[in-house]
Coordinates of C-alpha atoms and ligand atoms in Angstrom, one line a residue:
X880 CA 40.0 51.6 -189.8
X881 CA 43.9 51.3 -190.1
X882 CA 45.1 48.2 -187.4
X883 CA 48.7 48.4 -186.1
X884 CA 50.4 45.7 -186.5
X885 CA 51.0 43.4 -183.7
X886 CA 53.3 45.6 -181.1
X887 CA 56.0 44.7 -179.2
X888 CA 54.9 44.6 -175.8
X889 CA 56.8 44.8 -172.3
X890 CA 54.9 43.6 -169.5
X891 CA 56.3 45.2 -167.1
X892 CA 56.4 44.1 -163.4
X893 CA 57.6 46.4 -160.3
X894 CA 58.7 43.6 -157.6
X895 CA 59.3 43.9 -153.6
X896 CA 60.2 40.9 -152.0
X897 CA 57.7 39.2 -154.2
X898 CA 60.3 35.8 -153.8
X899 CA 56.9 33.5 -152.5
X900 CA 55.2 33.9 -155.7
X901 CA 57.0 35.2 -158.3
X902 CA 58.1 32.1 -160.2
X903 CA 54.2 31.2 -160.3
X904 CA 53.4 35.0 -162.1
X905 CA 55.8 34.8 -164.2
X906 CA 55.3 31.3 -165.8
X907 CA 51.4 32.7 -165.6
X908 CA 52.7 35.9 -167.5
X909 CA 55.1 33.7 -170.1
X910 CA 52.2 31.5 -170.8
X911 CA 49.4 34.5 -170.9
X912 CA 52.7 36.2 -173.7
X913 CA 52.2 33.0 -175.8
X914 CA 49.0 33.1 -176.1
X915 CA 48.7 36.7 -177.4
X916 CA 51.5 36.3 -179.8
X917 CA 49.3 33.5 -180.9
X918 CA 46.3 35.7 -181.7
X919 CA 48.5 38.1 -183.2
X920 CA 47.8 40.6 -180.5
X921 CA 51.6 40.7 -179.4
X922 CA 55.1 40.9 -181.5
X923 CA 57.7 37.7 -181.5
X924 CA 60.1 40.0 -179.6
X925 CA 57.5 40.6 -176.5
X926 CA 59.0 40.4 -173.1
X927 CA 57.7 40.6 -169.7
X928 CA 60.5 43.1 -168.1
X929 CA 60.6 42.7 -164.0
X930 CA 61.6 45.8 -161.8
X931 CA 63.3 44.3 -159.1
X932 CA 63.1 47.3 -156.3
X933 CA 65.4 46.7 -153.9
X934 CA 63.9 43.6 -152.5
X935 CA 66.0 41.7 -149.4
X936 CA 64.7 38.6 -150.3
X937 CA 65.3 36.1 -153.6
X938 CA 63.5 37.8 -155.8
X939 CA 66.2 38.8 -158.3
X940 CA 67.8 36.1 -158.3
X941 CA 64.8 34.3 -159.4
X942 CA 64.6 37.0 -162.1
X943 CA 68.1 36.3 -162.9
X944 CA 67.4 32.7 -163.3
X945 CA 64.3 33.5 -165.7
X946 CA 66.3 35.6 -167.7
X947 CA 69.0 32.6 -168.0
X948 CA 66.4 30.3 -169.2
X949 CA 64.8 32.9 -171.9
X950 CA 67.1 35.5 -172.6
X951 CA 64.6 37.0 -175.2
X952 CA 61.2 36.8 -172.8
X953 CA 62.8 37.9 -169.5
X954 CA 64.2 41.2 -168.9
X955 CA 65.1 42.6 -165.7
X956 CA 66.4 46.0 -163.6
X957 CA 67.7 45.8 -160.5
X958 CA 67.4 48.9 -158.6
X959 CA 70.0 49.9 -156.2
X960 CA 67.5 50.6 -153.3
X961 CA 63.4 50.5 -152.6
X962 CA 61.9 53.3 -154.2
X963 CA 58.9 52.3 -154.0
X964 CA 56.0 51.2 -156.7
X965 CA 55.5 54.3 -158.5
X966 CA 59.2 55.2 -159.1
X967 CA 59.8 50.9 -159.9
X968 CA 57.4 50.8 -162.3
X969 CA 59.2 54.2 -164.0
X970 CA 61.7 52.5 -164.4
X971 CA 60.1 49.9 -166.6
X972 CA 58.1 52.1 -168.4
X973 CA 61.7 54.5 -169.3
X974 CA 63.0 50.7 -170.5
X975 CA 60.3 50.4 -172.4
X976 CA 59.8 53.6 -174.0
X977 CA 62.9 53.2 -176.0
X978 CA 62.9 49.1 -176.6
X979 CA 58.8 48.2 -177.2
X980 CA 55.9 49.6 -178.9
X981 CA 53.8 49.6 -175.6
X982 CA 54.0 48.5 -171.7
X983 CA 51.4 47.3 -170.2
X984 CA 51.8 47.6 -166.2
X985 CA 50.9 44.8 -163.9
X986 CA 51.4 44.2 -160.2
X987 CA 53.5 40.8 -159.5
X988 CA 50.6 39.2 -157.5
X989 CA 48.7 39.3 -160.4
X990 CA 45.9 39.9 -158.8
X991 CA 44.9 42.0 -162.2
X992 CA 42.9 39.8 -164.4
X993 CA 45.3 39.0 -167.1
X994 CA 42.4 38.1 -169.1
X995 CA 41.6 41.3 -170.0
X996 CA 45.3 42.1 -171.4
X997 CA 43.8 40.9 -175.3
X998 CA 41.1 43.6 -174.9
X999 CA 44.0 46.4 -173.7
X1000 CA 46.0 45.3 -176.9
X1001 CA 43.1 44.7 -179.4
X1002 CA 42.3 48.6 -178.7
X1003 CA 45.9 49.7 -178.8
X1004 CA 45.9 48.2 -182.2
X1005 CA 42.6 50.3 -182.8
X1006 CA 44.9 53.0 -182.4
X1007 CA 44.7 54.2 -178.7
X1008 CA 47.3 55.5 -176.7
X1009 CA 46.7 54.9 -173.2
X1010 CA 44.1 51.6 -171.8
X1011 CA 43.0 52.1 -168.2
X1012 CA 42.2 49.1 -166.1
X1013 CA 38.9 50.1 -164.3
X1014 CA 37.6 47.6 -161.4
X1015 CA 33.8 46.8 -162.2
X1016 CA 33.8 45.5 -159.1
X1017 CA 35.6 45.8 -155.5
X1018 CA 33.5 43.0 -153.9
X1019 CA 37.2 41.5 -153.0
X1020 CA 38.1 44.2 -151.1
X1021 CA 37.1 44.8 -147.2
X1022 CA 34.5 47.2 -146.7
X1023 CA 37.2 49.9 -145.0
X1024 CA 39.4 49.3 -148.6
X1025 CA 36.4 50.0 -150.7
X1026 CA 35.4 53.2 -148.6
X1027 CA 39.1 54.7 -148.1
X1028 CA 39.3 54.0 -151.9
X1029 CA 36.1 55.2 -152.7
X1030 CA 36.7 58.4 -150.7
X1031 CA 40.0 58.3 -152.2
X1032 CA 38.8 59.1 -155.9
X1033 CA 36.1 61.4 -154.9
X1034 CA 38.6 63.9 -152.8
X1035 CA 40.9 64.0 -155.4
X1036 CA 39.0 64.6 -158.2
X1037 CA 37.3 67.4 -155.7
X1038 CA 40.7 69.0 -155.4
X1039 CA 40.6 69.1 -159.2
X1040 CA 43.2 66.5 -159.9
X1041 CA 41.8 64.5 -163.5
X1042 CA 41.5 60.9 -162.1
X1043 CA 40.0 57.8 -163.3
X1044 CA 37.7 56.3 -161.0
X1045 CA 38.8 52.6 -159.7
X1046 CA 41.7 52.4 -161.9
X1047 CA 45.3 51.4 -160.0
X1048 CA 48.4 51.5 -162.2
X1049 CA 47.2 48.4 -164.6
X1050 CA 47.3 49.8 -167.9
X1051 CA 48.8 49.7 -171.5
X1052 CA 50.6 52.7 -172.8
X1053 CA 51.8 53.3 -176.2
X1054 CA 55.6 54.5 -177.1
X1055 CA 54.1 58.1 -177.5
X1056 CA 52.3 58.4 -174.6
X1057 CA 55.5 56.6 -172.6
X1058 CA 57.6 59.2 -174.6
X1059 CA 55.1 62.3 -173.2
X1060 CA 55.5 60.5 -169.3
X1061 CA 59.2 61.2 -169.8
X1062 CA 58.6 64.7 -170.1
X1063 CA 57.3 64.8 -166.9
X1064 CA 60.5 65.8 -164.9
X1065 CA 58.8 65.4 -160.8
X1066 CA 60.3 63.5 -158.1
X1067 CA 56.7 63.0 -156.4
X1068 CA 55.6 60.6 -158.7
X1069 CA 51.4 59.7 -159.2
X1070 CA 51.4 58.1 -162.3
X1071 CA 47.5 57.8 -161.7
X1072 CA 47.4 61.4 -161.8
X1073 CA 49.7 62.7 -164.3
X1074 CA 48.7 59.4 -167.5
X1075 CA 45.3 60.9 -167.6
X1076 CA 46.7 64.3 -168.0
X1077 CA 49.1 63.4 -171.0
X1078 CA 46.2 63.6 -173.6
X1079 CA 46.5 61.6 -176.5
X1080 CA 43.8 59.0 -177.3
X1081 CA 42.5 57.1 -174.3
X1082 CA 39.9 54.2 -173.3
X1083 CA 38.9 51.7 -170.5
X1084 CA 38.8 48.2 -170.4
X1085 CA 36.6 46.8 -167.0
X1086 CA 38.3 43.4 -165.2
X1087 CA 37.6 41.9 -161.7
X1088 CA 40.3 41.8 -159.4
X1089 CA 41.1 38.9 -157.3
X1090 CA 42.1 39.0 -153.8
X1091 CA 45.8 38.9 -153.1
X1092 CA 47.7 35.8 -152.7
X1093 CA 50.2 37.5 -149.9
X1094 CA 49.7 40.4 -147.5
X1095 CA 50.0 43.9 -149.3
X1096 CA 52.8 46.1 -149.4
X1097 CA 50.2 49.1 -149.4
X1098 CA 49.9 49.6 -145.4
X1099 CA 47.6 52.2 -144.5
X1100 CA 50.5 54.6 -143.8
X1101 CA 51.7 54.1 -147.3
X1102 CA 48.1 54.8 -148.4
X1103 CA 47.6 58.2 -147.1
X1104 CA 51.1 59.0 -148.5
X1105 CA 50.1 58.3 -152.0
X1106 CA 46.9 60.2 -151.3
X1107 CA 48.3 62.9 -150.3
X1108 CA 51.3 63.4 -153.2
X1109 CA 47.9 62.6 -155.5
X1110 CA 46.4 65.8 -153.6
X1111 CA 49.2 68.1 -153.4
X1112 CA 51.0 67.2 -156.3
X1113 CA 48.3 68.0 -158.6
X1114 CA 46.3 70.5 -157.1
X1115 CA 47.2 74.0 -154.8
X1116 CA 43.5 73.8 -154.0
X1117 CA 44.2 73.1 -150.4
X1118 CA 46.5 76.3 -150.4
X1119 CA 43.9 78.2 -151.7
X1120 CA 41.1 77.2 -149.4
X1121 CA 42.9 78.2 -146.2
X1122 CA 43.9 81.6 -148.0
X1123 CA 39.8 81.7 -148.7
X1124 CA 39.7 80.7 -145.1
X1125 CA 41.9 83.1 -144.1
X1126 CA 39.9 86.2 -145.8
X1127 CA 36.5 85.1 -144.5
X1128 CA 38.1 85.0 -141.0
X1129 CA 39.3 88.2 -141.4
X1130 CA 36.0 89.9 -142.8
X1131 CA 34.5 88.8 -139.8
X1132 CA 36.8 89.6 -137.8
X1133 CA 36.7 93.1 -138.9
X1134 CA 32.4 93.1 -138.2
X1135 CA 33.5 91.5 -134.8
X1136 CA 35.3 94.5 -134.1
X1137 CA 32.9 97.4 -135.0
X1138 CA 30.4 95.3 -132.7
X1139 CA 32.6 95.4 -129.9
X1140 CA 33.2 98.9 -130.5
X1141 CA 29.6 100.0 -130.5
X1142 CA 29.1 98.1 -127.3
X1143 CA 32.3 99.7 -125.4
X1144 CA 30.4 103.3 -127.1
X1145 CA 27.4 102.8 -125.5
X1146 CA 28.7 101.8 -122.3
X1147 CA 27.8 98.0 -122.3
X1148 CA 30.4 96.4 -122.3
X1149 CA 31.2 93.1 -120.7
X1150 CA 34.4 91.5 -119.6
X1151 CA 34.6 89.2 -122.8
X1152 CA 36.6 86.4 -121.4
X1153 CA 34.6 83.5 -123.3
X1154 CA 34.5 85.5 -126.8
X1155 CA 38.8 86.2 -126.1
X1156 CA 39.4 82.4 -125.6
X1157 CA 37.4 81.3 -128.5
X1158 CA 39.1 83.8 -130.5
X1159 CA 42.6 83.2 -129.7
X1160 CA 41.9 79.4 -129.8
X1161 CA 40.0 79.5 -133.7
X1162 CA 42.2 82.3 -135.0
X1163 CA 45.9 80.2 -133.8
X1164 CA 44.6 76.8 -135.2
X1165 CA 43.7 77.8 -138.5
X1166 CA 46.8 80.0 -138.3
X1167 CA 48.8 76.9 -137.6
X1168 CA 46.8 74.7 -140.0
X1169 CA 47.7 77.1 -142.4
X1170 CA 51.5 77.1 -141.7
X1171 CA 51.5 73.6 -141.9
X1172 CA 49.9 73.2 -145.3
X1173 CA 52.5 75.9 -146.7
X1174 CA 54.8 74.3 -145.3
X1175 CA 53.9 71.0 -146.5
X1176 CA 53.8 72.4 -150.2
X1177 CA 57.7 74.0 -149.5
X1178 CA 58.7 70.7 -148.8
X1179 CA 57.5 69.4 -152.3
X1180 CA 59.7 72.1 -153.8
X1181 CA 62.7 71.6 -151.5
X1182 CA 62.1 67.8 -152.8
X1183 CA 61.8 68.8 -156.3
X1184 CA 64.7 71.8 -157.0
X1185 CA 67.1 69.0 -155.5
X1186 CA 66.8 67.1 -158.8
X1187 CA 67.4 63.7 -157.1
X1188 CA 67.7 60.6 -159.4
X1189 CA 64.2 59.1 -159.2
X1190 CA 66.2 55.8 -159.4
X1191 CA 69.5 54.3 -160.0
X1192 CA 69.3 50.9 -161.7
X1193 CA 72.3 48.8 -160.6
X1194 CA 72.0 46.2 -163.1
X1195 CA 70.3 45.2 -166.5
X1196 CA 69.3 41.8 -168.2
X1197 CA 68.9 42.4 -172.1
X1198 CA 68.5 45.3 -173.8
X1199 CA 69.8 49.1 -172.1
X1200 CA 69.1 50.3 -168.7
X1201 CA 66.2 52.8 -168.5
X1202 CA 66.9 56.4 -169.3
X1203 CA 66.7 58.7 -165.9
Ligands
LIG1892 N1 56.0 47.3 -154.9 C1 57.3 47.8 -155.3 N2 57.9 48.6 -154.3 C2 57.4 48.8 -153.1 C3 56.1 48.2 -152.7 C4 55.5 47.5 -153.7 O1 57.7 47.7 -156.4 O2 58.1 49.5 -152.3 C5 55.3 46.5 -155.9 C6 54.9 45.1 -155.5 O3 55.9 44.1 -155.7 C7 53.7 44.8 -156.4 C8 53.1 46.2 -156.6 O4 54.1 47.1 -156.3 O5 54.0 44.3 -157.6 C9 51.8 46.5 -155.8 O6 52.0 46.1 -154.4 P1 50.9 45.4 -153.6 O7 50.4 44.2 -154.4 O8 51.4 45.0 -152.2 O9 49.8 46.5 -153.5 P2 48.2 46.3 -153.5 O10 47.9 45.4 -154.6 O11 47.8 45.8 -152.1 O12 47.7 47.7 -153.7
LIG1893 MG1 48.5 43.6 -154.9

């Protein structure tokens, strides 16, 4: 088979108030970028690009100083505010699109074993598009992690969304498949949910991940927020079920009725105060459920039709600033 020649890389690095241990990931990451140009696996011109998303403490200025020291293996966006990981590592990856041949996305704690970035590239060169990191194993993780997560995967992919199990946003992306991720134009951003649906040519690589070195930035809150923009942003399944809901409720409902009726006709009937309360109470929660879910799914448009900026870079070291 045909090998691409070494690519350009950009590792690229979303950042919060990541000031305690940046300087130590990112001499990790410069030493780990050596070592692949060595093998050939990376380009001369291969940078690792930090996203610097609105931290409040140091952490851009220690990007700043990185950049001062090697101009050409340092790049850096400062966003003007916190938008959070997903729309951070957008960023990177629109930087990327139009300066490398690939990005590969790593969290700044590295706790994504960069020893597995020489099998990401050796299959990029093979000619694949898009590398998913896959955890083999979640022993590091505390058993309520591993079962949220576990559940995670399984409800989305039953609400039809195409996800790949135990992958988090580690993984290498060609220019192509970066140039198809720019096509997608939504606000809501779950990059786990809309890479797998790009197409193009696509493979795994299994690592280990290593506990963090620092408390994550992932609270639980956060957690169920990206789970449910995974959900609803991929899938009107939830919509559909309370509709489905709502037309079995109804059916019987209708039976309910003609029973009633066929009592009262034969002269039996009873004062149904238990049946009325258990009625009013079913019907006027699902009704409510119902309203909220719609209502849930009109915010996502509201959010979407405004057309916001997903992210305004306020400054650039090297190269342009990412394409909106
Ligand atoms: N991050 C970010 N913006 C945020 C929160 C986090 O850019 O608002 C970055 C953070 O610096 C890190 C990555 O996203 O590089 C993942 O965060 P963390 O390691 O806390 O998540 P976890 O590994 O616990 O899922
Ligand atoms: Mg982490």
């Amino acid at each position: 088979m045909e090998e691409h020649p070494a690519p350009k890389v950009y590792l690229t690095v979303p950042c919060y108030n990541e000031a305690s241990i940046l300087r130590d990931s990112m001499r990790t990451l410069l030493a780990k970028l050596d070592t692949l140009q060595t093998a050939g696996l990376a380009s001369a011109e291969s940078a690792v690009l930090c996203i610097d998303d609105g931290s409040a403490d140091d952490t851009w200025a220690i990007i700043a100083d990185a950049h001062r020291q090697a101009p050409e293996r340092v790049l850096g966006i400062k966003l003007a505010a916190n938008c959070g990981h997903q729309k951070a590592l957008l960023a990177g990856l629109m930087k990327a699109k139009d300066e490398a041949d690939c990005a590969i996305s790593i969290d700044a704690d590295l706790q994504d074993d960069i020893g597995v970035l020489d099998d990401f590239l050796r299959e990029y060169r093979l000619g694949v598009d898009i590398v998913y990191g896959v955890r083999s194993d979640r022993s590091s993780d505390s058993l309520g992690k591993r079962l949220s997560a576990e559940g995670f995967y399984h409800f989305m992919a039953f609400m039809g969304a195409k996800v790949v199990f135990n992958h988090a946003d580690y993984r290498l992306m060609s220019r192509r498949a970066l140039q198809a991720l720019s096509e997608y134009p939504e606000v809501n951003l779950f990059l786990r949910g809309i890479v797998p649906m790009i197409g193009l040519r696509q493979s795994i690589v299994s690592y280990v991940r290593k506990p963090t070195a620092r408390k994550t930035h992932y609270t639980l809150k956060k957690m169920l927020m990206l789970a449910w923009d995974g959900v609803s942003s991929f899938s009107i399944r939830p919509i559909r079920m309370i509709s489905l809901l709502g037309l079995v409720i109804m059916v019987v409902n209708f039976l309910l009725i003609l029973w009633y009726l066929h009592i009262k006709w034969i002269g039996a009937a009873v004062p149904g105060w238990t049946t009325l309360v258990m009625l009013v109470l079913a019907l006027s929660s699902f009704q409510l459920l119902g309203i909220g879910l719609i209502g849930e799914y009109i915010g996502k448009v509201y959010l979407e039709v405004k057309r916001r900026p997903r992210y305004i870079a306020e400054d650039v070291l090297g190269g342009k600033p990412p394409t909106p």
